[in-house]
């Protein structure tokens, strides 16, 4: 019986406090101050100019060098277009993982770490090779 009255009391307190909180307003309590805001459109305009300049540069670069490198890369692109995409992803991942395994197991520790003063794990370049290649693997797995 005592437990029921405690529960009713807690529910009543929660209900009354909820009603009181919902009735509170903050209008008129704080003086309205106009804060000057920077003109954001200037930054957007500047960004548009930079992007437009970069795109026009890339367009010029493509028009200039396409006659030179087009005959070299067109056959390669035609060959690679016929490759099934999951197989291309598997091959790319195989290259990265194979390189990581080769660096760790195939190369001598003394050769990779020539001139290393400390023998801690953080100065072993084989670890850093693997760590630096992990983002590439994540990108290839994601895309």
mmCIF file of C-alpha atoms in Angstrom:
data_model
loop_
_atom_site.group_PDB
_atom_site.id
_atom_site.type_symbol
_atom_site.label_atom_id
_atom_site.label_comp_id
_atom_site.label_asym_id
_atom_site.label_seq_id
_atom_site.Cartn_x
_atom_site.Cartn_y
_atom_site.Cartn_z
ATOM 1 C CA UNK A 1 0.000 0.000 0.000
ATOM 2 C CA UNK A 2 2.840 2.332 0.880
ATOM 3 C CA UNK A 3 4.492 1.590 -2.486
ATOM 4 C CA UNK A 4 1.338 2.607 -4.395
ATOM 5 C CA UNK A 5 1.148 5.987 -2.642
ATOM 6 C CA UNK A 6 4.814 6.615 -3.411
ATOM 7 C CA UNK A 7 4.222 5.841 -7.071
ATOM 8 C CA UNK A 8 1.143 8.106 -7.190
ATOM 9 C CA UNK A 9 3.102 10.909 -5.513
ATOM 10 C CA UNK A 10 5.976 10.605 -8.005
ATOM 11 C CA UNK A 11 3.559 10.563 -10.950
ATOM 12 C CA UNK A 12 1.733 13.622 -9.580
ATOM 13 C CA UNK A 13 5.004 15.520 -9.165
ATOM 14 C CA UNK A 14 6.085 14.614 -12.693
ATOM 15 C CA UNK A 15 2.702 15.619 -14.124
ATOM 16 C CA UNK A 16 2.595 18.958 -12.309
ATOM 17 C CA UNK A 17 6.211 19.790 -13.176
ATOM 18 C CA UNK A 18 5.591 18.846 -16.811
ATOM 19 C CA UNK A 19 2.572 21.157 -16.980
ATOM 20 C CA UNK A 20 4.501 23.983 -15.318
ATOM 21 C CA UNK A 21 7.454 23.588 -17.667
ATOM 22 C CA UNK A 22 5.230 23.538 -20.732
ATOM 23 C CA UNK A 23 3.583 26.810 -19.624
ATOM 24 C CA UNK A 24 6.850 28.699 -19.244
ATOM 25 C CA UNK A 25 7.803 31.128 -21.966
ATOM 26 C CA UNK A 26 10.926 33.119 -22.483
ATOM 27 C CA UNK A 27 9.402 36.003 -24.406
ATOM 28 C CA UNK A 28 10.108 39.374 -22.947
ATOM 29 C CA UNK A 29 12.613 38.108 -20.414
ATOM 30 C CA UNK A 30 15.708 38.854 -22.467
ATOM 31 C CA UNK A 31 16.258 42.083 -24.302
ATOM 32 C CA UNK A 32 16.513 41.493 -28.047
ATOM 33 C CA UNK A 33 19.933 42.480 -29.356
ATOM 34 C CA UNK A 34 20.669 42.531 -33.043
ATOM 35 C CA UNK A 35 23.961 40.814 -33.694
ATOM 36 C CA UNK A 36 25.680 41.847 -36.914
ATOM 37 C CA UNK A 37 26.280 38.809 -39.121
ATOM 38 C CA UNK A 38 29.030 38.555 -41.704
ATOM 39 C CA UNK A 39 27.934 38.618 -45.294
ATOM 40 C CA UNK A 40 27.973 34.930 -46.152
ATOM 41 C CA UNK A 41 27.192 35.498 -49.806
ATOM 42 C CA UNK A 42 30.679 36.963 -50.267
ATOM 43 C CA UNK A 43 32.192 33.608 -49.318
ATOM 44 C CA UNK A 44 29.820 31.740 -51.627
ATOM 45 C CA UNK A 45 30.641 34.126 -54.453
ATOM 46 C CA UNK A 46 34.367 33.685 -53.843
ATOM 47 C CA UNK A 47 33.972 29.893 -53.734
ATOM 48 C CA UNK A 48 32.030 29.949 -57.008
ATOM 49 C CA UNK A 49 34.777 31.997 -58.639
ATOM 50 C CA UNK A 50 37.478 29.599 -57.459
ATOM 51 C CA UNK A 51 35.550 26.515 -58.613
ATOM 52 C CA UNK A 52 34.730 28.123 -61.975
ATOM 53 C CA UNK A 53 38.386 29.015 -62.480
ATOM 54 C CA UNK A 54 39.492 25.498 -61.605
ATOM 55 C CA UNK A 55 36.946 23.925 -63.956
ATOM 56 C CA UNK A 56 37.947 26.217 -66.802
ATOM 57 C CA UNK A 57 41.603 25.344 -66.172
ATOM 58 C CA UNK A 58 40.775 21.626 -66.307
ATOM 59 C CA UNK A 59 38.800 22.189 -69.506
ATOM 60 C CA UNK A 60 41.765 23.998 -71.066
ATOM 61 C CA UNK A 61 44.117 21.259 -69.870
ATOM 62 C CA UNK A 62 41.924 18.580 -71.431
ATOM 63 C CA UNK A 63 41.668 20.413 -74.746
ATOM 64 C CA UNK A 64 45.405 21.024 -74.847
ATOM 65 C CA UNK A 65 46.693 17.560 -73.977
ATOM 66 C CA UNK A 66 43.888 15.338 -75.322
ATOM 67 C CA UNK A 67 45.407 15.107 -78.817
ATOM 68 C CA UNK A 68 48.714 14.029 -77.277
ATOM 69 C CA UNK A 69 47.608 11.505 -74.654
ATOM 70 C CA UNK A 70 44.272 10.458 -76.190
ATOM 71 C CA UNK A 71 45.763 7.925 -78.618
ATOM 72 C CA UNK A 72 47.709 6.348 -75.760
ATOM 73 C CA UNK A 73 44.864 6.012 -73.256
ATOM 74 C CA UNK A 74 41.871 5.292 -75.543
ATOM 75 C CA UNK A 75 42.891 1.649 -76.179
ATOM 76 C CA UNK A 76 43.590 1.157 -72.478
ATOM 77 C CA UNK A 77 40.187 2.613 -71.569
ATOM 78 C CA UNK A 78 38.416 0.408 -74.135
ATOM 79 C CA UNK A 79 40.170 -2.654 -72.745
ATOM 80 C CA UNK A 80 39.322 -1.768 -69.143
ATOM 81 C CA UNK A 81 35.677 -0.926 -69.945
ATOM 82 C CA UNK A 82 35.067 -4.594 -70.700
ATOM 83 C CA UNK A 83 36.428 -5.661 -67.305
ATOM 84 C CA UNK A 84 33.749 -6.727 -64.829
ATOM 85 C CA UNK A 85 33.798 -4.199 -61.958
ATOM 86 C CA UNK A 86 33.912 -6.655 -59.016
ATOM 87 C CA UNK A 87 36.932 -8.327 -60.599
ATOM 88 C CA UNK A 88 38.618 -4.951 -60.999
ATOM 89 C CA UNK A 89 37.974 -4.230 -57.318
ATOM 90 C CA UNK A 90 39.344 -7.626 -56.310
ATOM 91 C CA UNK A 91 42.486 -7.060 -58.411
ATOM 92 C CA UNK A 92 43.072 -3.598 -56.930
ATOM 93 C CA UNK A 93 42.594 -4.890 -53.394
ATOM 94 C CA UNK A 94 44.895 -7.804 -54.203
ATOM 95 C CA UNK A 95 47.617 -5.385 -55.268
ATOM 96 C CA UNK A 96 47.347 -3.406 -52.027
ATOM 97 C CA UNK A 97 47.124 -6.433 -49.742
ATOM 98 C CA UNK A 98 49.915 -8.185 -51.657
ATOM 99 C CA UNK A 99 52.154 -5.149 -51.274
ATOM 100 C CA UNK A 100 51.418 -4.988 -47.566
ATOM 101 C CA UNK A 101 52.247 -8.664 -47.140
ATOM 102 C CA UNK A 102 55.412 -8.281 -49.205
ATOM 103 C CA UNK A 103 56.575 -5.325 -47.092
ATOM 104 C CA UNK A 104 55.897 -7.173 -43.835
ATOM 105 C CA UNK A 105 57.079 -10.681 -44.692
ATOM 106 C CA UNK A 106 59.242 -10.286 -47.790
ATOM 107 C CA UNK A 107 61.517 -7.399 -46.897
ATOM 108 C CA UNK A 108 64.181 -7.707 -44.238
ATOM 109 C CA UNK A 109 63.573 -5.635 -41.136
ATOM 110 C CA UNK A 110 67.137 -4.329 -41.250
ATOM 111 C CA UNK A 111 66.743 -3.151 -44.851
ATOM 112 C CA UNK A 112 63.476 -1.324 -44.274
ATOM 113 C CA UNK A 113 64.674 0.371 -41.113
ATOM 114 C CA UNK A 114 68.184 1.510 -42.100
ATOM 115 C CA UNK A 115 69.493 4.130 -39.693
ATOM 116 C CA UNK A 116 66.779 3.582 -37.113
ATOM 117 C CA UNK A 117 67.966 4.686 -33.679
ATOM 118 C CA UNK A 118 65.182 3.330 -31.486
ATOM 119 C CA UNK A 119 63.876 -0.215 -31.642
ATOM 120 C CA UNK A 120 60.288 0.629 -30.721
ATOM 121 C CA UNK A 121 57.325 -0.502 -32.768
ATOM 122 C CA UNK A 122 56.498 3.112 -33.722
ATOM 123 C CA UNK A 123 59.773 3.525 -35.591
ATOM 124 C CA UNK A 124 59.293 0.390 -37.709
ATOM 125 C CA UNK A 125 58.514 1.591 -41.231
ATOM 126 C CA UNK A 126 56.777 -1.654 -42.092
ATOM 127 C CA UNK A 127 53.941 -0.767 -39.696
ATOM 128 C CA UNK A 128 53.645 2.714 -41.175
ATOM 129 C CA UNK A 129 53.480 1.268 -44.695
ATOM 130 C CA UNK A 130 50.567 -0.913 -43.694
ATOM 131 C CA UNK A 131 48.837 1.906 -41.800
ATOM 132 C CA UNK A 132 49.230 4.316 -44.722
ATOM 133 C CA UNK A 133 47.750 1.779 -47.156
ATOM 134 C CA UNK A 134 44.660 1.028 -45.052
ATOM 135 C CA UNK A 135 42.713 4.125 -46.221
ATOM 136 C CA UNK A 136 43.199 3.013 -49.832
ATOM 137 C CA UNK A 137 41.827 -0.411 -49.007
ATOM 138 C CA UNK A 138 38.850 1.124 -47.198
ATOM 139 C CA UNK A 139 38.093 3.334 -50.217
ATOM 140 C CA UNK A 140 38.279 0.388 -52.611
ATOM 141 C CA UNK A 141 36.028 -1.694 -50.349
ATOM 142 C CA UNK A 142 33.508 1.129 -50.040
ATOM 143 C CA UNK A 143 33.377 2.191 -53.676
#
